[in-house]
Tab-separated table of C-alpha atoms in Angstrom:
chain	number	residue	atom	x	y	z
A	957	MET	CA	101.481	-97.378	-11.390
A	958	THR	CA	104.685	-94.993	-12.078
A	959	SER	CA	102.674	-91.975	-10.528
A	960	SER	CA	102.297	-93.248	-7.052
A	961	ARG	CA	106.335	-93.743	-6.890
A	962	ARG	CA	106.763	-89.815	-7.766
A	963	PRO	CA	108.889	-88.129	-4.889
A	964	LEU	CA	107.409	-86.471	-2.056
A	965	PRO	CA	107.933	-82.653	-2.359
A	966	ALA	CA	110.487	-81.414	-0.680
A	967	TRP	CA	108.546	-79.885	1.966
A	968	ALA	CA	107.193	-83.136	2.675
A	969	ASP	CA	109.744	-85.204	3.107
A	970	ILE	CA	111.315	-82.526	5.532
A	971	VAL	CA	108.308	-81.701	7.689
A	972	LEU	CA	105.538	-84.027	6.854
A	973	LEU	CA	106.982	-87.526	6.849
A	974	PRO	CA	108.591	-87.229	10.217
A	975	VAL	CA	105.205	-85.722	11.730
A	976	VAL	CA	103.462	-88.838	10.591
A	977	ASN	CA	106.361	-90.854	12.162
A	978	VAL	CA	105.887	-89.165	15.442
A	979	ALA	CA	102.055	-89.504	15.205
A	980	LEU	CA	102.303	-93.814	14.399
A	981	ALA	CA	104.447	-93.908	17.558
A	982	PHE	CA	102.085	-91.951	19.451
A	983	LEU	CA	98.915	-94.378	18.191
A	984	ILE	CA	100.806	-97.182	19.277
A	985	VAL	CA	101.571	-95.699	22.398
A	986	GLY	CA	97.897	-94.908	22.909
A	987	ILE	CA	97.040	-98.707	22.043
A	988	ILE	CA	99.589	-100.084	25.041
A	989	VAL	CA	98.010	-97.325	27.452
A	990	ARG	CA	94.747	-98.123	26.841
A	991	ILE	CA	96.193	-102.195	27.403
A	992	ILE	CA	97.309	-101.149	30.892
A	993	GLY	CA	94.300	-99.484	31.827
A	994	VAL	CA	94.844	-95.819	31.356
A	995	ASP	CA	92.911	-93.170	29.276
A	996	PRO	CA	95.077	-92.471	26.583
A	997	PHE	CA	93.670	-88.967	25.987
A	998	HIS	CA	94.254	-88.340	29.568
A	999	ALA	CA	97.703	-89.635	29.853
A	1000	LEU	CA	98.519	-87.458	26.666
A	1001	GLU	CA	96.932	-84.508	28.433
A	1002	LEU	CA	99.058	-85.180	31.414
A	1003	LEU	CA	102.101	-85.597	29.130
A	1004	VAL	CA	101.686	-82.044	27.218
A	1005	ALA	CA	100.740	-80.486	30.977
A	1006	GLY	CA	103.974	-81.673	32.183
A	1007	ALA	CA	105.986	-80.849	29.428
A	1008	ILE	CA	104.734	-77.335	28.665
A	1009	GLY	CA	101.755	-76.523	31.417
A	1010	SER	CA	103.959	-74.327	33.080
A	1011	PRO	CA	106.732	-71.927	33.297
A	1012	GLU	CA	108.784	-74.564	35.352
A	1013	SER	CA	107.941	-77.160	33.260
A	1014	ILE	CA	108.929	-75.457	29.809
A	1015	GLY	CA	112.369	-74.717	31.307
A	1016	TYR	CA	112.659	-78.211	32.316
A	1017	THR	CA	111.874	-79.288	28.922
A	1018	LEU	CA	114.404	-76.849	27.172
A	1019	TYR	CA	116.936	-78.246	29.694
A	1020	TYR	CA	116.696	-81.680	28.261
A	1021	ALA	CA	116.563	-80.318	24.687
A	1022	THR	CA	119.750	-78.221	24.949
A	1023	ASN	CA	121.243	-81.891	25.383
A	1024	PHE	CA	119.760	-83.405	22.643
A	1025	ILE	CA	120.756	-80.415	20.496
A	1026	PHE	CA	124.404	-80.983	21.220
A	1027	THR	CA	124.246	-84.893	20.778
A	1028	GLY	CA	122.116	-84.560	17.617
A	1029	LEU	CA	124.448	-81.935	15.701
A	1030	ALA	CA	127.223	-84.247	16.966
A	1031	VAL	CA	125.739	-86.947	15.043
A	1032	ALA	CA	124.842	-85.131	12.134
A	1033	VAL	CA	128.210	-83.555	11.425
A	1034	ALA	CA	129.690	-86.937	11.200
A	1035	PHE	CA	126.925	-88.392	9.247
A	1036	HIS	CA	127.489	-85.889	6.686
A	1037	GLY	CA	130.734	-87.136	6.277
A	1038	GLY	CA	129.607	-90.639	5.803
A	1039	LEU	CA	130.763	-91.576	9.367
A	1040	PHE	CA	128.300	-92.954	11.880
A	1041	ASN	CA	129.553	-91.704	15.474
A	1042	ILE	CA	127.814	-93.754	17.859
A	1043	GLY	CA	130.461	-92.439	20.544
A	1044	GLY	CA	128.251	-89.471	21.643
A	1045	GLU	CA	127.775	-90.570	25.194
A	1046	GLY	CA	131.842	-91.300	25.681
A	1047	GLN	CA	132.496	-87.715	24.107
A	1048	ALA	CA	130.079	-86.334	26.215
A	1049	TYR	CA	131.321	-87.893	29.513
A	1050	LEU	CA	135.092	-86.708	28.225
A	1051	GLY	CA	133.839	-83.307	27.340
A	1052	GLY	CA	132.329	-82.915	30.771
A	1053	LEU	CA	135.720	-84.407	32.480
A	1054	GLY	CA	137.656	-81.663	30.869
A	1055	CYS	CA	135.117	-78.888	31.557
A	1056	GLY	CA	135.558	-80.281	35.287
A	1057	LEU	CA	139.050	-80.436	35.250
A	1058	ALA	CA	139.744	-77.129	34.093
A	1059	ILE	CA	137.519	-75.586	36.679
A	1060	LEU	CA	138.722	-77.619	39.378
A	1061	ALA	CA	142.116	-75.784	38.507
A	1062	LEU	CA	141.186	-72.656	37.831
A	1063	ASP	CA	137.831	-71.756	39.445
A	1064	ARG	CA	139.866	-70.295	42.567
A	1065	TYR	CA	141.966	-67.863	40.469
A	1066	LEU	CA	139.672	-66.619	37.342
A	1067	PRO	CA	136.620	-64.517	37.321
A	1068	ILE	CA	133.189	-65.654	35.774
A	1069	TRP	CA	134.019	-63.861	32.673
A	1070	LEU	CA	136.963	-65.983	31.938
A	1071	MET	CA	136.055	-68.924	33.730
A	1072	ILE	CA	132.826	-70.060	31.669
A	1073	PRO	CA	134.701	-69.348	28.211
A	1074	VAL	CA	137.665	-71.564	29.667
A	1075	GLY	CA	135.159	-74.213	30.802
A	1076	ILE	CA	133.495	-74.586	27.389
A	1077	ILE	CA	136.948	-74.580	25.412
A	1078	ALA	CA	137.883	-77.318	27.592
A	1079	ALA	CA	134.754	-79.313	27.206
A	1080	ALA	CA	135.075	-78.962	23.426
A	1081	LEU	CA	139.051	-79.946	23.499
A	1082	PHE	CA	138.325	-82.911	25.513
A	1083	GLY	CA	135.421	-84.173	23.518
A	1084	ALA	CA	137.128	-83.702	20.215
A	1085	ALA	CA	140.071	-85.601	21.533
A	1086	TRP	CA	138.231	-88.321	22.573
A	1087	ALA	CA	136.873	-88.422	19.037
A	1088	ALA	CA	139.841	-88.209	17.181
A	1089	VAL	CA	141.019	-91.628	18.533
A	1090	PRO	CA	138.686	-93.576	16.685
A	1091	ALA	CA	139.007	-91.423	13.386
A	1092	TRP	CA	142.343	-91.864	13.301
A	1093	LEU	CA	141.787	-95.524	13.446
A	1094	GLN	CA	139.654	-95.128	10.793
A	1095	ALA	CA	141.662	-92.911	8.630
A	1096	TRP	CA	145.096	-94.707	8.869
A	1097	ARG	CA	144.440	-98.165	10.321
A	1098	GLY	CA	140.996	-98.813	8.415
A	1099	SER	CA	139.172	-99.857	11.752
A	1100	HIS	CA	135.301	-99.347	11.417
A	1101	ILE	CA	134.060	-96.189	13.399
A	1102	VAL	CA	130.972	-97.812	14.761
A	1103	ILE	CA	132.858	-100.519	16.278
A	1104	THR	CA	135.660	-98.338	18.055
A	1105	THR	CA	133.140	-95.293	18.887
A	1106	ILE	CA	131.183	-97.836	20.643
A	1107	MET	CA	134.105	-99.309	22.627
A	1108	PHE	CA	135.299	-95.954	23.389
A	1109	ASN	CA	132.160	-95.521	25.305
A	1110	PHE	CA	132.592	-98.165	27.484
A	1111	VAL	CA	136.263	-97.010	27.867
A	1112	ALA	CA	135.000	-93.671	28.712
A	1113	ALA	CA	132.717	-94.919	31.720
A	1114	ALA	CA	135.438	-97.078	33.044
A	1115	LEU	CA	138.063	-94.101	33.080
A	1116	MET	CA	135.269	-91.835	34.759
A	1117	VAL	CA	134.679	-94.413	37.556
A	1118	TYR	CA	138.262	-94.881	38.275
A	1119	LEU	CA	139.002	-91.107	38.422
A	1120	MET	CA	135.855	-90.449	40.399
A	1121	VAL	CA	136.587	-92.878	42.887
A	1122	ASN	CA	139.888	-92.783	43.498
A	1123	VAL	CA	141.358	-89.491	42.317
A	1124	LEU	CA	138.920	-86.747	41.898
A	1125	ILE	CA	136.288	-87.668	44.780
A	1126	ALA	CA	136.035	-84.813	47.094
A	1127	PRO	CA	137.526	-85.467	50.439
A	1128	GLY	CA	135.228	-87.041	53.213
A	1129	SER	CA	132.475	-87.711	50.700
A	1130	MET	CA	130.699	-90.956	50.760
A	1131	THR	CA	129.732	-90.540	47.143
A	1132	PRO	CA	131.971	-90.422	43.767
A	1133	GLN	CA	131.845	-86.929	43.155
A	1134	SER	CA	134.219	-83.559	43.225
A	1135	ARG	CA	134.299	-80.931	45.392
A	1136	GLY	CA	131.631	-78.319	44.427
A	1137	PHE	CA	132.763	-75.782	42.022
A	1138	GLU	CA	133.380	-71.735	42.973
A	1139	PRO	CA	130.287	-69.522	42.060
A	1140	SER	CA	132.984	-68.284	38.935
A	1141	ALA	CA	132.056	-71.303	37.272
A	1142	PHE	CA	128.465	-71.325	37.784
A	1143	LEU	CA	126.383	-70.489	34.269
A	1144	PRO	CA	123.803	-68.198	34.722
A	1145	GLN	CA	120.467	-69.564	35.044
A	1146	MET	CA	117.299	-68.565	32.869
A	1147	GLY	CA	113.979	-68.795	35.079
A	1148	GLY	CA	115.151	-70.299	38.630
A	1149	ASN	CA	115.296	-73.764	37.261
A	1150	ALA	CA	117.757	-76.332	35.774
A	1151	LEU	CA	117.700	-73.957	32.391
A	1152	ASN	CA	120.698	-71.861	31.941
A	1153	LEU	CA	122.734	-70.224	29.160
A	1154	SER	CA	123.847	-73.476	27.688
A	1155	LEU	CA	120.597	-73.102	25.833
A	1156	LEU	CA	122.287	-70.022	23.682
A	1157	LEU	CA	125.203	-71.890	23.256
A	1158	ALA	CA	123.279	-75.134	21.779
A	1159	LEU	CA	121.290	-72.531	19.660
A	1160	ALA	CA	124.608	-70.777	18.717
A	1161	CYS	CA	125.942	-74.427	17.467
A	1162	CYS	CA	123.086	-74.889	15.387
A	1163	VAL	CA	123.684	-71.854	13.330
A	1164	ALA	CA	127.429	-72.311	13.273
A	1165	VAL	CA	126.844	-76.017	11.776
A	1166	TRP	CA	124.603	-74.767	9.193
A	1167	VAL	CA	127.030	-72.113	8.255
A	1168	PHE	CA	129.888	-74.331	8.195
A	1169	LEU	CA	128.035	-77.348	6.535
A	1170	TRP	CA	126.288	-75.167	3.679
A	1171	HIS	CA	128.492	-72.088	3.721
A	1172	THR	CA	132.182	-73.163	3.510
A	1173	PRO	CA	134.264	-75.265	1.578
A	1174	TRP	CA	135.260	-77.433	4.277
A	1175	GLY	CA	131.470	-78.062	4.559
A	1176	TYR	CA	130.840	-78.760	1.115
A	1177	ALA	CA	134.123	-81.142	0.832
A	1178	LEU	CA	132.649	-83.035	3.916
A	1179	ARG	CA	129.090	-83.703	2.621
A	1180	THR	CA	131.089	-84.366	-0.770
A	1181	MET	CA	132.866	-86.985	0.960
A	1182	GLY	CA	129.649	-88.565	2.551
A	1183	HIS	CA	127.963	-88.650	-0.383
A	1184	ASN	CA	130.859	-89.906	-3.011
A	1185	PRO	CA	133.900	-90.315	-1.576
A	1186	GLU	CA	135.517	-91.009	-5.334
A	1187	ALA	CA	134.378	-87.956	-6.354
A	1188	ALA	CA	135.469	-86.095	-3.471
A	1189	VAL	CA	139.217	-87.730	-3.727
A	1190	TYR	CA	139.037	-86.500	-7.353
A	1191	ALA	CA	138.044	-82.950	-6.328
A	1192	GLY	CA	141.220	-82.973	-4.524
A	1193	THR	CA	139.671	-83.855	-1.015
A	1194	ASN	CA	142.071	-85.738	1.324
A	1195	LEU	CA	139.574	-87.995	3.229
A	1196	ARG	CA	141.881	-88.764	5.953
A	1197	HIS	CA	141.896	-85.246	7.054
A	1198	MET	CA	138.323	-84.617	6.332
A	1199	THR	CA	137.563	-87.625	8.413
A	1200	MET	CA	139.655	-86.407	11.239
A	1201	LEU	CA	137.908	-82.809	11.132
A	1202	ALA	CA	134.406	-84.191	11.085
A	1203	MET	CA	135.057	-86.404	14.137
A	1204	CYS	CA	136.663	-83.749	16.185
A	1205	ILE	CA	134.051	-81.480	15.420
A	1206	SER	CA	131.084	-84.112	16.331
A	1207	GLY	CA	133.269	-84.976	19.533
A	1208	GLY	CA	133.620	-80.863	20.444
A	1209	LEU	CA	129.685	-80.668	19.978
A	1210	ALA	CA	129.072	-84.009	22.339
A	1211	GLY	CA	131.549	-82.572	24.673
A	1212	PHE	CA	129.159	-79.666	25.371
A	1213	VAL	CA	126.746	-81.683	27.242
A	1214	GLY	CA	129.159	-81.369	30.095
A	1215	VAL	CA	128.867	-77.510	30.164
A	1216	ASN	CA	124.849	-77.734	30.269
A	1217	GLU	CA	125.589	-80.924	33.080
A	1218	LEU	CA	128.353	-79.982	35.169
A	1219	MET	CA	128.486	-75.726	34.838
A	1220	GLY	CA	124.933	-75.354	34.682
A	1221	VAL	CA	122.956	-77.858	37.115
A	1222	HIS	CA	125.516	-79.940	38.952
A	1223	HIS	CA	128.137	-77.465	39.780
A	1224	ARG	CA	130.458	-80.378	40.355
A	1225	ILE	CA	131.697	-83.725	38.650
A	1226	VAL	CA	129.269	-86.506	39.083
A	1227	LEU	CA	129.063	-89.839	37.575
A	1228	ASP	CA	126.515	-90.874	34.752
A	1229	PHE	CA	125.752	-87.197	34.003
A	1230	PRO	CA	125.656	-87.785	29.769
A	1231	ALA	CA	122.172	-90.188	31.066
A	1232	GLY	CA	121.900	-91.474	27.620
A	1233	TYR	CA	121.906	-88.341	25.849
A	1234	GLY	CA	124.663	-89.667	23.183
A	1235	PHE	CA	122.557	-92.296	22.117
A	1236	ALA	CA	119.187	-90.571	22.122
A	1237	GLY	CA	120.969	-88.018	19.674
A	1238	ILE	CA	121.259	-90.347	17.044
A	1239	ALA	CA	117.552	-90.481	17.008
A	1240	VAL	CA	117.289	-86.523	17.325
A	1241	ALA	CA	119.421	-86.404	14.070
A	1242	LEU	CA	117.513	-88.990	12.155
A	1243	MET	CA	114.439	-87.101	13.128
A	1244	GLY	CA	115.753	-83.588	12.273
A	1245	ARG	CA	116.940	-85.099	8.798
A	1246	ASN	CA	120.710	-84.081	9.990
A	1247	HIS	CA	119.769	-80.498	9.632
A	1248	PRO	CA	120.535	-78.286	12.374
A	1249	PHE	CA	117.097	-76.463	12.717
A	1250	GLY	CA	115.290	-79.762	12.053
A	1251	ILE	CA	117.524	-81.173	14.852
A	1252	ALA	CA	116.353	-78.364	16.923
A	1253	LEU	CA	112.875	-79.272	16.421
A	1254	ALA	CA	113.466	-82.856	17.299
A	1255	ALA	CA	115.082	-82.130	20.443
A	1256	LEU	CA	112.368	-80.183	21.746
A	1257	LEU	CA	110.289	-83.126	21.238
A	1258	PHE	CA	112.559	-85.535	22.743
A	1259	GLY	CA	112.534	-82.899	25.881
A	1260	ALA	CA	108.986	-82.983	26.027
A	1261	LEU	CA	109.087	-86.418	26.307
A	1262	GLN	CA	111.654	-86.380	29.209
A	1263	GLN	CA	109.955	-83.671	31.240
A	1264	GLY	CA	106.688	-84.617	29.875
A	1265	GLY	CA	107.160	-88.189	30.718
A	1266	ALA	CA	108.785	-88.063	34.252
A	1267	GLU	CA	105.647	-86.065	34.969
A	1268	LEU	CA	103.064	-88.424	33.549
A	1269	ALA	CA	105.006	-91.336	35.859
A	1270	PHE	CA	104.625	-89.232	38.938
A	1271	ASP	CA	100.879	-88.560	38.391
A	1272	ILE	CA	99.415	-92.170	36.960
A	1273	PRO	CA	101.036	-95.305	38.851
A	1274	GLN	CA	100.290	-97.434	36.204
A	1275	ILE	CA	102.566	-95.932	34.072
A	1276	THR	CA	106.024	-96.703	35.274
A	1277	ARG	CA	109.483	-95.000	34.306
A	1278	GLU	CA	110.113	-98.356	32.112
A	1279	THR	CA	106.859	-97.225	30.430
A	1280	VAL	CA	108.247	-93.477	29.531
A	1281	VAL	CA	111.141	-95.169	28.422
A	1282	LEU	CA	108.795	-97.203	26.063
A	1283	ILE	CA	107.219	-94.244	24.812
A	1284	GLN	CA	110.757	-92.631	24.050
A	1285	GLY	CA	111.705	-95.702	22.376
A	1286	LEU	CA	108.981	-96.281	19.897
A	1287	VAL	CA	109.153	-92.461	19.113
A	1288	ILE	CA	112.878	-93.561	18.094
A	1289	LEU	CA	112.227	-96.580	16.280
A	1290	PHE	CA	109.558	-94.915	14.161
A	1291	SER	CA	111.642	-92.135	13.548
A	1292	GLY	CA	114.992	-94.186	12.923
A	1293	ALA	CA	114.336	-97.945	11.727
A	1294	LEU	CA	110.874	-97.278	10.610
A	1295	VAL	CA	111.133	-93.861	9.138
A	1296	GLN	CA	110.607	-94.916	5.667
A	1297	LEU	CA	107.308	-96.885	6.291
A	1298	PRO	CA	104.665	-93.975	5.580
A	1299	ARG	CA	106.458	-92.856	2.393
A	1300	PRO	CA	104.474	-94.939	-0.031
A	1301	TRP	CA	101.015	-93.954	1.356
A	1302	LEU	CA	102.129	-90.325	1.296
A	1303	GLN	CA	103.398	-90.746	-2.198
A	1304	ALA	CA	99.973	-92.269	-3.088
A	1305	LEU	CA	98.382	-89.838	-1.484
A	1306	PHE	CA	99.891	-86.845	-3.179
A	1307	SER	CA	99.924	-88.637	-6.383
A	1308	PHE	CA	95.906	-88.998	-5.614
A	1309	ARG	CA	95.732	-85.413	-4.857
A	1310	ARG	CA	97.875	-84.486	-8.077
A	1311	ALA	CA	95.502	-86.330	-10.305
């Protein structure tokens, strides 16, 4: 009996368990698709073809994955410090606002090699500043980080609506959007579609977060705080300062969504550009086991679901956009709330294999 409870090998816990969770989610999806009268294998074929079936599809998959990497890393950094940051959506919103304001102020004066770094830095600073407020409220006032970050999402959305309708709207425009950016603020494209150099920024952030968390004393102190705050205090860590550091890094990472969306695609400030990436980043971080490289792989899956699902809804009328959201939701469900469901089965399987 005790042998069946032996822990899984490290590789199985990191790789096999998430794969089984995704497989279970797709099994349920297949049953639902069959119920609505569609061949699930044909639907899967269209989903895969829509995600990676052409260079254009691959470009859009990577474009979506870029945003998921940013928000997934944002959740993971906070989580390693024992903080559950639900405010990635609002932090992405404010990061885009900061990026856009810097560009609107300077794009007529700065060349591209200066404008792009300025936009990126502004996005990180505004995202970090928006995350710093709930971090301060928890560190110095005892407010719960989950509640404050959720509320700040709504505050960010309301603030953006006000600014876009009353302050930043382009003269004569009938839609709430700013004037177009000058070409000096355009991120170079990769492949002629929405994919742009933000992908390289996202990959660089993966490496930087990995180095920070596992190869610096600040990262070690942050992970210690997440595992055992009392031990961290005993080791001399200031929990208030570490909470601020973790949330500011988290908010800055989420703010980079604005770089991908505004500098890479829209080339102006628009409403609703985060499009739920902040919330989906929670599932990306959970599926990636809060490791930067696992997050990159999980982001690829979610990017493929986003792009392939759009093609699937276009090709099969019975599968609506809501059905695609259901598919994504089931993947999130099995990767989050039900993440440990297959563990006893896999432990029994490995115990039988050992025997």
